[in-house]
PDB file of C-alpha atoms in Angstrom:
ATOM      1  CA  MET A 134     191.421 -74.197  89.536  1.00 52.00           C
ATOM      2  CA  LYS A 135     188.809 -72.341  91.630  1.00 49.00           C
ATOM      3  CA  LYS A 136     188.843 -75.115  94.267  1.00 48.00           C
ATOM      4  CA  ILE A 137     192.645 -74.935  94.598  1.00 47.00           C
ATOM      5  CA  PHE A 138     192.555 -71.151  94.955  1.00 41.00           C
ATOM      6  CA  LEU A 139     189.752 -71.354  97.520  1.00 39.00           C
ATOM      7  CA  GLY A 140     191.654 -74.026  99.454  1.00 42.00           C
ATOM      8  CA  LEU A 141     194.785 -71.869  99.500  1.00 38.00           C
ATOM      9  CA  ALA A 142     192.781 -68.847 100.617  1.00 38.00           C
ATOM     10  CA  VAL A 143     191.238 -70.825 103.481  1.00 36.00           C
ATOM     11  CA  CYS A 144     194.682 -72.082 104.558  1.00 38.00           C
ATOM     12  CA  LEU A 145     196.114 -68.565 104.427  1.00 33.00           C
ATOM     13  CA  PHE A 146     193.200 -67.212 106.466  1.00 36.00           C
ATOM     14  CA  TRP A 147     193.714 -69.917 109.091  1.00 35.00           C
ATOM     15  CA  LEU A 148     197.422 -69.115 109.341  1.00 37.00           C
ATOM     16  CA  ILE A 149     196.762 -65.462 110.108  1.00 37.00           C
ATOM     17  CA  SER A 150     193.683 -65.973 112.277  1.00 36.00           C
ATOM     18  CA  ALA A 151     193.614 -65.545 116.047  1.00 39.00           C
ATOM     19  CA  GLU A 152     193.563 -69.298 116.562  1.00 40.00           C
ATOM     20  CA  ALA A 153     196.743 -69.718 114.564  1.00 37.00           C
ATOM     21  CA  GLN A 154     198.381 -66.867 116.467  1.00 40.00           C
ATOM     22  CA  GLU A 155     197.478 -68.553 119.747  1.00 43.00           C
ATOM     23  CA  LEU A 156     199.196 -71.709 118.569  1.00 41.00           C
ATOM     24  CA  TYR A 157     202.471 -69.876 117.905  1.00 45.00           C
ATOM     25  CA  PRO A 158     204.926 -72.262 119.612  1.00 48.00           C
ATOM     26  CA  ALA A 159     206.496 -70.930 122.795  1.00 43.00           C
ATOM     27  CA  GLU A 160     209.733 -72.802 122.038  1.00 38.00           C
ATOM     28  CA  ARG A 161     210.366 -70.244 119.297  1.00 60.00           C
ATOM     29  CA  LEU A 162     210.795 -67.690 122.081  1.00 74.00           C
ATOM     30  CA  GLY A 163     213.762 -67.578 124.407  1.00 82.00           C
ATOM     31  CA  ARG A 164     213.527 -68.947 127.921  1.00 89.00           C
ATOM     32  CA  GLY A 165     214.738 -67.676 131.233  1.00 93.00           C
ATOM     33  CA  ARG A 166     214.021 -66.977 134.850  1.00 95.00           C
ATOM     34  CA  LEU A 167     213.509 -63.775 136.820  1.00 97.00           C
ATOM     35  CA  VAL A 168     214.061 -63.504 140.566  1.00 97.00           C
ATOM     36  CA  PHE A 169     212.741 -60.626 142.666  1.00 97.00           C
ATOM     37  CA  GLU A 170     215.629 -59.820 145.023  1.00 96.00           C
ATOM     38  CA  LYS A 171     213.464 -58.661 147.944  1.00 94.00           C
ATOM     39  CA  SER A 172     211.204 -61.718 148.147  1.00 93.00           C
ATOM     40  CA  ARG A 173     213.488 -64.212 146.349  1.00 95.00           C
ATOM     41  CA  HIS A 174     210.370 -65.242 144.406  1.00 96.00           C
ATOM     42  CA  ALA A 175     211.230 -66.660 140.966  1.00 97.00           C
ATOM     43  CA  ILE A 176     209.129 -66.807 137.821  1.00 96.00           C
ATOM     44  CA  ASP A 177     209.745 -68.689 134.601  1.00 95.00           C
ATOM     45  CA  LEU A 178     210.016 -66.553 131.495  1.00 93.00           C
ATOM     46  CA  GLU A 179     209.217 -66.675 127.849  1.00 86.00           C
ATOM     47  CA  VAL A 180     211.579 -64.123 126.318  1.00 86.00           C
ATOM     48  CA  ALA A 181     210.640 -61.936 123.349  1.00 82.00           C
ATOM     49  CA  MET A 182     213.975 -60.748 121.975  1.00 74.00           C
ATOM     50  CA  THR A 183     213.081 -60.021 118.339  1.00 69.00           C
ATOM     51  CA  GLU A 184     210.836 -57.327 116.903  1.00 72.00           C
ATOM     52  CA  THR A 185     208.397 -59.989 115.678  1.00 68.00           C
ATOM     53  CA  ALA A 186     208.194 -61.645 119.099  1.00 65.00           C
ATOM     54  CA  ARG A 187     207.840 -58.269 120.835  1.00 63.00           C
ATOM     55  CA  SER A 188     205.047 -57.269 118.446  1.00 65.00           C
ATOM     56  CA  ARG A 189     203.119 -60.501 119.021  1.00 68.00           C
ATOM     57  CA  GLY A 190     203.735 -60.667 122.777  1.00 66.00           C
ATOM     58  CA  LEU A 191     200.837 -62.275 124.628  1.00 60.00           C
ATOM     59  CA  MET A 192     198.268 -61.431 121.954  1.00 64.00           C
ATOM     60  CA  PHE A 193     195.474 -63.949 121.506  1.00 62.00           C
ATOM     61  CA  ARG A 194     196.440 -66.017 124.563  1.00 70.00           C
ATOM     62  CA  LYS A 195     193.605 -66.815 126.927  1.00 77.00           C
ATOM     63  CA  ALA A 196     195.746 -67.458 130.006  1.00 76.00           C
ATOM     64  CA  LEU A 197     199.218 -67.208 131.455  1.00 81.00           C
ATOM     65  CA  ALA A 198     200.283 -69.943 133.885  1.00 86.00           C
ATOM     66  CA  ASP A 199     200.981 -68.998 137.506  1.00 90.00           C
ATOM     67  CA  ASN A 200     204.593 -68.044 138.238  1.00 92.00           C
ATOM     68  CA  THR A 201     205.278 -67.280 134.583  1.00 91.00           C
ATOM     69  CA  GLY A 202     205.636 -64.145 132.539  1.00 92.00           C
ATOM     70  CA  MET A 203     206.814 -62.767 129.250  1.00 88.00           C
ATOM     71  CA  LEU A 204     209.956 -60.658 129.246  1.00 91.00           C
ATOM     72  CA  PHE A 205     210.452 -58.235 126.373  1.00 87.00           C
ATOM     73  CA  ILE A 206     214.057 -57.275 125.666  1.00 88.00           C
ATOM     74  CA  HIS A 207     214.376 -54.042 123.724  1.00 88.00           C
ATOM     75  CA  PRO A 208     217.385 -52.995 121.626  1.00 88.00           C
ATOM     76  CA  LYS A 209     218.196 -49.993 123.838  1.00 93.00           C
ATOM     77  CA  GLU A 210     217.103 -48.405 127.070  1.00 96.00           C
ATOM     78  CA  ASP A 211     214.305 -45.939 126.356  1.00 96.00           C
ATOM     79  CA  VAL A 212     210.806 -44.936 127.452  1.00 96.00           C
ATOM     80  CA  LEU A 213     208.837 -48.008 126.399  1.00 93.00           C
ATOM     81  CA  GLY A 214     205.232 -48.269 125.302  1.00 90.00           C
ATOM     82  CA  VAL A 215     202.746 -51.126 125.435  1.00 87.00           C
ATOM     83  CA  TRP A 216     199.191 -51.616 124.275  1.00 79.00           C
ATOM     84  CA  MET A 217     196.640 -54.310 125.002  1.00 81.00           C
ATOM     85  CA  LYS A 218     195.321 -54.846 121.454  1.00 77.00           C
ATOM     86  CA  ASN A 219     194.215 -58.473 120.973  1.00 76.00           C
ATOM     87  CA  THR A 220     195.259 -59.325 124.535  1.00 76.00           C
ATOM     88  CA  LYS A 221     192.686 -61.556 126.193  1.00 78.00           C
ATOM     89  CA  MET A 222     193.647 -61.228 129.877  1.00 84.00           C
ATOM     90  CA  PRO A 223     194.433 -58.414 132.340  1.00 93.00           C
ATOM     91  CA  LEU A 224     198.126 -57.992 133.132  1.00 93.00           C
ATOM     92  CA  ASP A 225     200.527 -56.339 135.533  1.00 96.00           C
ATOM     93  CA  ILE A 226     203.393 -54.764 133.577  1.00 94.00           C
ATOM     94  CA  LEU A 227     206.793 -53.971 135.058  1.00 97.00           C
ATOM     95  CA  PHE A 228     209.408 -51.839 133.312  1.00 97.00           C
ATOM     96  CA  ILE A 229     212.977 -52.683 134.298  1.00 97.00           C
ATOM     97  CA  SER A 230     216.220 -50.770 133.713  1.00 98.00           C
ATOM     98  CA  ALA A 231     219.370 -52.267 132.231  1.00 96.00           C
ATOM     99  CA  LYS A 232     220.684 -52.517 135.813  1.00 96.00           C
ATOM    100  CA  GLY A 233     217.729 -54.621 136.988  1.00 97.00           C
ATOM    101  CA  LYS A 234     215.797 -51.890 138.810  1.00 98.00           C
ATOM    102  CA  ILE A 235     212.014 -51.695 138.459  1.00 98.00           C
ATOM    103  CA  VAL A 236     211.464 -48.143 137.198  1.00 98.00           C
ATOM    104  CA  SER A 237     207.702 -48.225 136.559  1.00 97.00           C
ATOM    105  CA  ILE A 238     204.712 -50.474 137.248  1.00 97.00           C
ATOM    106  CA  LEU A 239     201.278 -50.712 135.647  1.00 96.00           C
ATOM    107  CA  GLN A 240     198.754 -52.835 137.552  1.00 97.00           C
ATOM    108  CA  ASN A 241     195.656 -54.645 136.325  1.00 95.00           C
ATOM    109  CA  VAL A 242     195.881 -53.325 132.770  1.00 92.00           C
ATOM    110  CA  GLN A 243     192.724 -54.517 131.036  1.00 92.00           C
ATOM    111  CA  PRO A 244     192.438 -55.972 127.523  1.00 89.00           C
ATOM    112  CA  CYS A 245     191.487 -53.484 124.825  1.00 86.00           C
ATOM    113  CA  ILE A 246     188.078 -54.318 123.386  1.00 82.00           C
ATOM    114  CA  THR A 247     187.670 -51.246 121.162  1.00 84.00           C
ATOM    115  CA  PRO A 248     188.980 -50.785 117.609  1.00 84.00           C
ATOM    116  CA  VAL A 249     191.428 -48.096 118.765  1.00 88.00           C
ATOM    117  CA  CYS A 250     193.643 -48.964 121.737  1.00 86.00           C
ATOM    118  CA  GLY A 251     195.654 -46.579 123.863  1.00 87.00           C
ATOM    119  CA  VAL A 252     199.361 -46.922 124.571  1.00 90.00           C
ATOM    120  CA  TYR A 253     200.690 -47.085 128.122  1.00 91.00           C
ATOM    121  CA  ASP A 254     204.268 -45.994 128.644  1.00 92.00           C
ATOM    122  CA  SER A 255     206.970 -46.579 131.208  1.00 95.00           C
ATOM    123  CA  HIS A 256     207.468 -42.887 132.095  1.00 93.00           C
ATOM    124  CA  ALA A 257     211.148 -43.764 132.630  1.00 96.00           C
ATOM    125  CA  LYS A 258     213.839 -45.369 130.537  1.00 97.00           C
ATOM    126  CA  ALA A 259     213.771 -49.152 130.625  1.00 97.00           C
ATOM    127  CA  LEU A 260     215.432 -51.976 128.700  1.00 96.00           C
ATOM    128  CA  TYR A 261     213.042 -54.727 129.763  1.00 95.00           C
ATOM    129  CA  MET A 262     209.300 -55.032 130.081  1.00 92.00           C
ATOM    130  CA  LEU A 263     207.768 -57.891 132.066  1.00 95.00           C
ATOM    131  CA  GLU A 264     204.136 -58.957 131.669  1.00 93.00           C
ATOM    132  CA  VAL A 265     202.628 -61.147 134.385  1.00 96.00           C
ATOM    133  CA  ASN A 266     199.118 -62.047 135.498  1.00 95.00           C
ATOM    134  CA  ALA A 267     197.143 -59.175 137.004  1.00 95.00           C
ATOM    135  CA  GLY A 268     197.427 -59.253 140.789  1.00 96.00           C
ATOM    136  CA  THR A 269     201.030 -60.486 140.846  1.00 96.00           C
ATOM    137  CA  VAL A 270     202.421 -57.076 141.872  1.00 97.00           C
ATOM    138  CA  ALA A 271     200.073 -56.851 144.858  1.00 97.00           C
ATOM    139  CA  GLN A 272     200.488 -60.509 145.812  1.00 95.00           C
ATOM    140  CA  LEU A 273     204.303 -60.306 145.839  1.00 95.00           C
ATOM    141  CA  GLU A 274     204.357 -56.732 147.209  1.00 96.00           C
ATOM    142  CA  ILE A 275     206.514 -55.556 144.309  1.00 97.00           C
ATOM    143  CA  ALA A 276     207.383 -51.859 144.358  1.00 97.00           C
ATOM    144  CA  GLN A 277     209.060 -49.347 142.107  1.00 97.00           C
ATOM    145  CA  GLY A 278     212.752 -49.328 142.996  1.00 97.00           C
ATOM    146  CA  ASP A 279     212.880 -53.072 143.735  1.00 98.00           C
ATOM    147  CA  ARG A 280     215.582 -55.035 141.940  1.00 98.00           C
ATOM    148  CA  VAL A 281     215.399 -58.202 139.875  1.00 97.00           C
ATOM    149  CA  LEU A 282     217.895 -60.724 138.626  1.00 96.00           C
ATOM    150  CA  ILE A 283     217.310 -61.955 135.075  1.00 95.00           C
ATOM    151  CA  GLU A 284     218.798 -65.270 133.992  1.00 94.00           C
ATOM    152  CA  LEU A 285     218.488 -66.114 130.297  1.00 90.00           C
ATOM    153  CA  GLU A 286     219.011 -69.588 128.887  1.00 88.00           C
ATOM    154  CA  GLU A 287     221.653 -69.878 126.203  1.00 71.00           C
TER     155      GLU A 287
END
């Protein structure tokens, strides 16, 4: 009986460990594409539409492919917050209004390596939050006020 319990405990630990979180299949997230109107540059999206997906975000991932990002869709337009707990890579974070206007930008936000992590907020109401590799904002010359087109797959 002890061996069965120990085996179950080990399996449960593995399921909730960082490695298991990293293996969370992307196909369980929505898909889409975002186009920056000014540059016409497009990026492929993983879309976090549920509370669970928004909570997990890019936690435990070691890398994000070039020309990709994670789009977080919130239930209503509001001042949004983000933290970098368990995030392994620096990110640029764009907050986007319901009308597709970039209302706030955070650049080169570093992973949190302390037990207590601060929260960064959008300073303006947004419906969407986009996380991309650090340096993307500078590389594409993205600015507050720019517009984006979001295309979600059905």
